[in-house]
Amino acid sequence: MSPHRLFEVVKLVSADLSHRNMDDCVKDVINSLPDNLLCQILSNLSTKEAALTSLLSKRWRYLFALVPNLDFDDLSSLHPEVMMLDPTSFISFVDRVLKLGGRDQVNKFSLKCGVGVERDNVFPWISNVLRRGVSDLSLHLSPQVDYLLPSNVFESKTLVRLKIATEHSLGIKLRNVDLPKLKTLCLDSVVFEGDEIESEFAELISCCPLLEELILRNLAWDSWDYCSVSSKTIKRLSLCFDEYDETSNSVSFDTPNVVYFEYSDTIADKYPKVNFDSVVEAHIAIRMTVDQRANAIYRSDGDEETEKVSNATDLLMGICNVKTLHLSDNTLETLSFCCEAIPMFNNLTYLSIESNLEVGWESFPDLLKNCPNLEVLVFQVSKSDP
């Protein structure tokens, strides 16, 4: 019997404990398996499903706690209606599983919890799995009271993948960073705190010598006048800031080995350095702030040639080697007002553009003219179109 088939059998048993009259030979096969193989099978289940198998027999009672992949979600745990009303049951469940696991290796730890699960609960859980050599750590936290994540999250010598997300009120302070094995870093909506955020962020990147994928979404930082990403190891880079109507003074990218680039933000005042020599695919969604757009439209109504409110020319020059390019509808309008000259895209064969009749298309003819090898042109109708 294949491991996949065994996994399906165990999942069936955990989903419906009334099926106790399983064929004896199948029972014998499963019971003859060593604990480590059973744990491997259970690792394909969510922690709540794996916990249900503890009711099968004495042998299975604590086996689920030895699974190297742990996934806790207080919105979809054993009794979601209870978890939402009383977080203490979720807290007790996580405490029990981690205690039963002892010092056994943890490969993956995923934690999603909301209001009612606070720092005094979360910090010991994080420290527990870090001590046990976790390589994949995913945290989605929405505390009721603001707090900073413990610094040991950024001092792990075993982490390969780190994801931190929040709905609100979760901060990080970058100091003494040491992530020698980290390959994927995702920060979503967290608050950067510190007096020298620019240099601390640069140190974060430099202290991840193996980093290949960097995802930054809707980060909140105070007094950060410029953003700079510099790395020769990053291959996939995503910077998406969709929830703010503010602009940066300066944004730079020195990432010569990036092959996939996603950028969604208000247009910066300037792009001093944009190095994407290896880029193959890019998704660009730049927009003007409300003030920039009003200023641009006001200036365009005059008869005199006026200075651009910002300039995206250097950004486009930096990605001109791209083969596949996706542009949002706002990007077209932004290029109309904020681009002195559209560069040649000699390698571009696939161009996808979101279509919105309410947004200006003045830049489109020049863009199309500068794509001499274009093979595919796609218009994606946005929801606001009829």
XYZ file of C-alpha atoms in Angstrom:
386
model
C 0.000 0.000 0.000
C 1.438 3.376 -1.007
C 2.038 6.149 1.564
C -0.539 8.229 -0.300
C -3.153 5.513 0.155
C -2.266 5.164 3.830
C -2.633 8.904 4.224
C -6.128 8.725 2.722
C -7.059 5.914 5.094
C -5.877 7.832 8.161
C -7.668 10.960 6.970
C -10.868 8.979 6.527
C -10.598 7.586 10.035
C -9.934 11.002 11.568
C -12.838 12.562 9.665
C -15.383 9.963 10.704
C -14.653 7.921 13.807
C -17.846 5.940 13.312
C -16.054 3.862 10.672
C -14.507 1.594 13.286
C -15.072 -1.623 11.362
C -12.215 -1.088 8.978
C -10.957 -4.159 7.204
C -8.658 -6.104 9.560
C -5.827 -6.324 7.072
C -5.778 -2.548 6.632
C -5.757 -2.166 10.416
C -2.817 -4.531 10.651
C -0.883 -2.668 7.976
C -1.347 0.667 9.715
C -0.612 -0.685 13.185
C 2.572 -2.340 11.973
C 4.019 0.945 10.761
C 6.687 2.608 12.928
C 5.804 5.821 14.733
C 8.036 7.974 12.549
C 6.199 6.877 9.388
C 2.816 7.436 11.013
C 3.958 10.917 12.014
C 5.000 11.545 8.435
C 1.506 10.597 7.290
C -0.116 12.768 9.950
C 2.043 15.701 8.887
C -0.081 15.908 5.734
C -3.093 16.700 7.914
C -3.884 19.906 9.739
C -3.139 19.772 13.462
C -6.850 19.659 14.261
C -7.314 16.604 12.005
C -4.212 14.951 13.398
C -5.509 15.521 16.942
C -8.701 13.629 16.116
C -6.675 10.460 15.565
C -5.828 10.454 19.284
C -9.254 8.879 19.828
C -8.458 5.829 17.708
C -6.475 3.882 20.300
C -3.928 4.253 23.082
C -1.096 4.109 20.584
C -2.502 7.105 18.698
C -3.277 9.130 21.820
C -0.158 11.298 21.788
C 1.195 10.505 18.344
C -0.208 13.670 16.757
C 1.930 15.817 19.072
C 5.093 14.269 17.608
C 4.280 15.434 14.068
C 7.060 17.752 12.808
C 4.602 20.064 11.003
C 2.284 22.003 13.330
C -0.562 24.172 12.047
C -2.664 26.107 14.574
C -5.570 28.317 13.521
C -7.938 29.599 16.206
C -10.577 30.366 13.574
C -10.773 26.814 12.290
C -9.654 24.631 15.154
C -11.469 21.673 16.683
C -14.504 23.695 17.739
C -14.452 27.046 15.887
C -17.611 28.319 17.546
C -15.933 27.863 20.936
C -12.584 29.286 19.866
C -14.124 32.537 18.685
C -15.935 33.031 21.995
C -13.347 31.613 24.371
C -9.691 31.809 23.233
C -8.542 29.942 26.350
C -9.491 26.609 24.763
C -7.242 27.380 21.797
C -4.429 28.487 24.100
C -4.732 25.285 26.125
C -4.705 23.196 22.956
C -1.475 24.773 21.672
C 0.157 24.544 25.105
C -0.715 20.853 25.342
C 0.554 19.948 21.880
C 3.868 21.742 22.371
C 4.340 20.195 25.804
C 3.665 16.691 24.501
C 6.160 17.248 21.695
C 8.969 17.721 24.187
C 12.230 18.469 22.413
C 11.411 16.676 19.171
C 12.329 18.414 15.933
C 9.768 20.852 14.498
C 10.066 21.489 10.770
C 7.104 23.791 10.236
C 5.125 25.906 12.689
C 2.131 27.908 11.476
C 0.181 30.031 13.943
C -2.889 32.111 13.145
C -4.670 33.728 16.059
C -6.696 36.830 16.788
C -7.898 38.890 19.711
C -7.576 37.120 23.042
C -4.280 35.416 22.284
C -1.651 37.857 23.484
C 2.124 38.116 23.838
C 2.305 36.108 27.076
C 0.855 33.184 25.138
C 2.609 33.674 21.808
C 6.178 34.339 22.991
C 6.647 30.968 24.757
C 5.257 29.146 21.705
C 7.698 30.903 19.388
C 10.623 30.249 21.726
C 9.602 26.591 21.998
C 9.717 25.896 18.267
C 12.867 27.970 17.760
C 14.634 25.820 20.356
C 13.428 22.754 18.484
C 15.056 23.887 15.242
C 12.039 25.046 13.247
C 12.870 25.810 9.615
C 9.502 27.176 8.416
C 7.817 29.728 10.703
C 4.542 31.405 9.731
C 2.877 33.863 12.119
C -0.424 35.642 11.490
C -1.187 37.571 14.659
C -3.817 40.179 15.480
C -3.282 41.164 19.113
C -5.622 43.460 20.969
C -2.720 45.304 22.609
C 0.313 46.546 20.669
C 3.541 44.647 21.185
C 6.863 43.904 19.523
C 7.769 40.430 18.363
C 10.608 38.857 20.362
C 14.031 39.522 18.877
C 14.902 35.814 18.781
C 12.693 35.472 15.689
C 15.433 37.302 13.775
C 18.287 35.421 15.426
C 17.527 31.882 14.292
C 20.220 29.769 12.695
C 17.691 27.194 11.439
C 14.963 29.272 9.779
C 14.690 28.826 6.018
C 11.292 30.460 5.584
C 9.823 33.242 7.744
C 6.409 34.836 7.291
C 4.998 37.465 9.652
C 1.565 38.974 9.039
C -0.914 40.936 11.108
C -4.207 42.743 10.850
C -3.038 45.450 13.251
C -0.830 46.348 16.226
C 2.164 44.066 15.623
C 5.603 45.644 15.559
C 9.133 44.490 14.831
C 12.427 46.059 15.788
C 15.422 44.974 13.768
C 18.553 44.511 15.821
C 21.178 41.774 16.098
C 19.769 40.063 13.010
C 21.313 36.673 12.239
C 19.448 34.495 9.730
C 22.188 32.538 7.948
C 19.878 29.956 6.318
C 16.854 32.112 5.479
C 15.722 31.865 1.843
C 12.189 33.305 2.002
C 11.093 36.344 4.006
C 7.539 37.701 3.964
C 6.493 40.695 6.071
C 2.838 41.691 5.781
C 1.379 44.818 7.443
C 3.810 44.813 10.360
C 5.033 48.045 11.930
C 8.738 48.890 11.722
C 9.918 50.641 14.862
C 13.269 52.270 15.445
C 15.237 55.478 15.019
C 17.326 54.315 12.047
C 14.928 52.179 10.062
C 16.733 52.602 6.742
C 20.044 51.239 8.030
C 18.338 48.546 10.124
C 16.384 47.322 7.104
C 19.569 47.238 5.033
C 21.211 45.209 7.800
C 18.269 42.792 7.785
C 18.819 42.052 4.102
C 22.603 41.809 4.434
C 22.259 39.365 7.351
C 20.316 36.944 5.152
C 23.149 35.762 2.868
C 21.016 33.054 1.210
C 17.828 35.096 0.742
C 16.089 34.252 -2.546
C 12.558 35.586 -2.068
C 11.539 38.840 -0.376
C 7.884 39.848 0.003
C 6.961 43.144 1.658
C 3.269 44.075 1.857
C 1.686 47.171 3.384
C 4.450 47.767 5.885
C 4.054 50.696 8.248
C 7.143 52.700 9.030
C 7.517 56.160 10.479
C 10.180 58.622 9.355
C 11.393 56.444 6.487
C 12.221 58.852 3.688
C 13.652 56.306 1.306
C 13.483 52.589 0.626
C 16.424 50.652 -0.729
C 16.667 46.931 -1.463
C 20.139 45.662 -2.256
C 20.942 41.972 -2.675
C 22.721 39.755 -5.168
C 20.929 36.590 -4.038
C 17.254 37.610 -4.284
C 15.474 36.045 -7.260
C 11.863 36.957 -6.471
C 10.971 40.397 -5.128
C 7.519 41.739 -4.243
C 6.841 45.185 -2.784
C 3.144 45.918 -2.505
C 1.789 48.943 -0.672
C -1.888 49.185 -1.528
C -3.312 50.718 1.641
C -1.485 54.041 1.760
C -1.805 57.338 -0.103
C 1.703 58.516 0.649
C 4.783 58.698 -1.497
C 8.440 57.949 -0.770
C 11.132 60.467 -1.561
C 13.362 57.780 -3.002
C 13.134 54.084 -3.899
C 16.126 52.068 -5.123
C 16.632 48.485 -6.219
C 20.069 46.935 -6.600
C 18.972 43.363 -7.272
C 20.712 42.150 -10.438
C 19.580 38.512 -10.130
C 15.848 39.054 -9.644
C 13.848 37.162 -12.276
C 10.371 37.998 -10.904
C 9.449 41.508 -9.766
C 6.142 42.750 -8.362
C 5.767 46.410 -7.451
C 2.567 48.106 -6.296
C 2.830 51.536 -4.699
C 2.376 55.254 -5.155
C 5.057 56.573 -7.462
C 8.198 57.740 -5.674
C 9.699 61.157 -6.229
C 12.768 59.501 -7.722
C 14.366 56.128 -8.433
C 18.135 56.727 -8.112
C 19.122 53.125 -8.838
C 17.096 50.395 -10.511
C 19.113 47.290 -11.364
C 17.091 44.362 -12.690
C 19.506 42.929 -15.242
C 18.045 39.407 -15.051
C 14.331 40.194 -14.775
C 12.027 37.980 -16.846
C 8.569 38.845 -15.513
C 7.344 42.057 -13.895
C 4.008 43.185 -12.451
C 3.837 46.972 -12.113
C 0.985 48.826 -10.408
C 2.132 52.360 -9.686
C -0.325 55.132 -8.980
C -0.355 58.799 -8.032
C -1.482 60.069 -4.675
C -4.665 62.125 -4.586
C -2.601 65.312 -4.379
C -0.241 64.246 -7.171
C -3.124 63.382 -9.475
C -4.911 66.663 -8.826
C -1.675 68.569 -9.388
C -0.901 66.662 -12.593
C -4.360 67.220 -14.054
C -4.246 70.906 -13.091
C -0.868 71.351 -14.773
C -1.936 69.489 -17.903
C -4.819 71.921 -18.374
C -2.360 74.785 -18.821
C -0.718 75.782 -22.058
C 2.873 75.794 -20.815
C 5.134 72.771 -20.575
C 5.389 71.897 -16.896
C 7.671 69.729 -14.799
C 6.471 66.204 -14.031
C 5.074 65.668 -10.526
C 7.338 62.570 -10.364
C 9.337 60.628 -12.899
C 9.025 56.888 -13.558
C 11.530 56.865 -16.423
C 14.354 55.406 -14.329
C 12.036 52.683 -13.009
C 11.101 51.623 -16.543
C 14.718 51.771 -17.682
C 15.615 49.357 -14.910
C 13.144 46.698 -16.099
C 13.545 47.188 -19.859
C 15.018 43.664 -20.263
C 11.767 42.065 -19.147
C 10.065 39.444 -21.341
C 6.637 39.385 -19.667
C 5.095 42.605 -18.371
C 1.807 43.188 -16.548
C 0.606 46.773 -16.062
C -2.314 47.991 -13.974
C -4.772 50.572 -15.293
C -3.427 53.186 -12.875
C 0.063 52.593 -14.224
C -0.950 53.794 -17.681
C -2.339 57.017 -16.255
C 0.702 57.489 -14.045
C 3.048 57.072 -17.010
C 1.042 59.688 -18.903
C 1.800 62.289 -16.242
C 4.993 60.978 -14.641
C 7.287 59.668 -17.358
C 9.525 61.810 -19.540
C 10.349 59.021 -21.976
C 9.355 55.380 -22.319
C 12.427 53.211 -23.016
C 12.728 50.453 -25.588
C 11.552 47.016 -24.460
C 13.439 44.927 -27.005
C 12.964 41.609 -25.184
C 9.274 42.047 -24.393
C 7.082 39.382 -26.009
C 4.050 39.383 -23.682
C 2.241 42.506 -22.482
C -0.874 42.467 -20.301
C -2.733 45.679 -19.470
C -5.709 46.221 -17.213
C -8.378 48.139 -19.093
C -10.282 50.938 -17.407
C -12.134 53.489 -19.514
C -11.925 56.026 -16.700
C -8.126 56.118 -16.684
C -5.976 57.916 -19.261
C -4.386 55.974 -22.110
C -2.094 58.727 -23.397
C 1.056 56.708 -22.729
C -0.136 53.547 -24.492
C 0.855 54.439 -28.118
C 4.434 55.276 -27.097
C 4.671 52.113 -25.025
C 3.424 49.931 -27.868
C 5.768 51.591 -30.349
C 8.737 50.733 -28.122
C 7.974 46.994 -27.995
C 9.298 45.858 -31.399
C 9.220 42.121 -30.634
C 5.845 41.964 -28.918
C 3.951 38.767 -29.732
C 1.016 38.781 -27.297
C -1.056 41.770 -26.162
C -3.761 41.153 -23.558
C -6.346 43.602 -22.242
C -7.899 42.640 -18.936
C -11.193 44.393 -18.314
C -11.340 45.786 -14.785
C -14.453 45.600 -12.629
C -15.232 49.270 -13.098
C -15.607 48.860 -16.858
C -19.064 48.187 -18.329
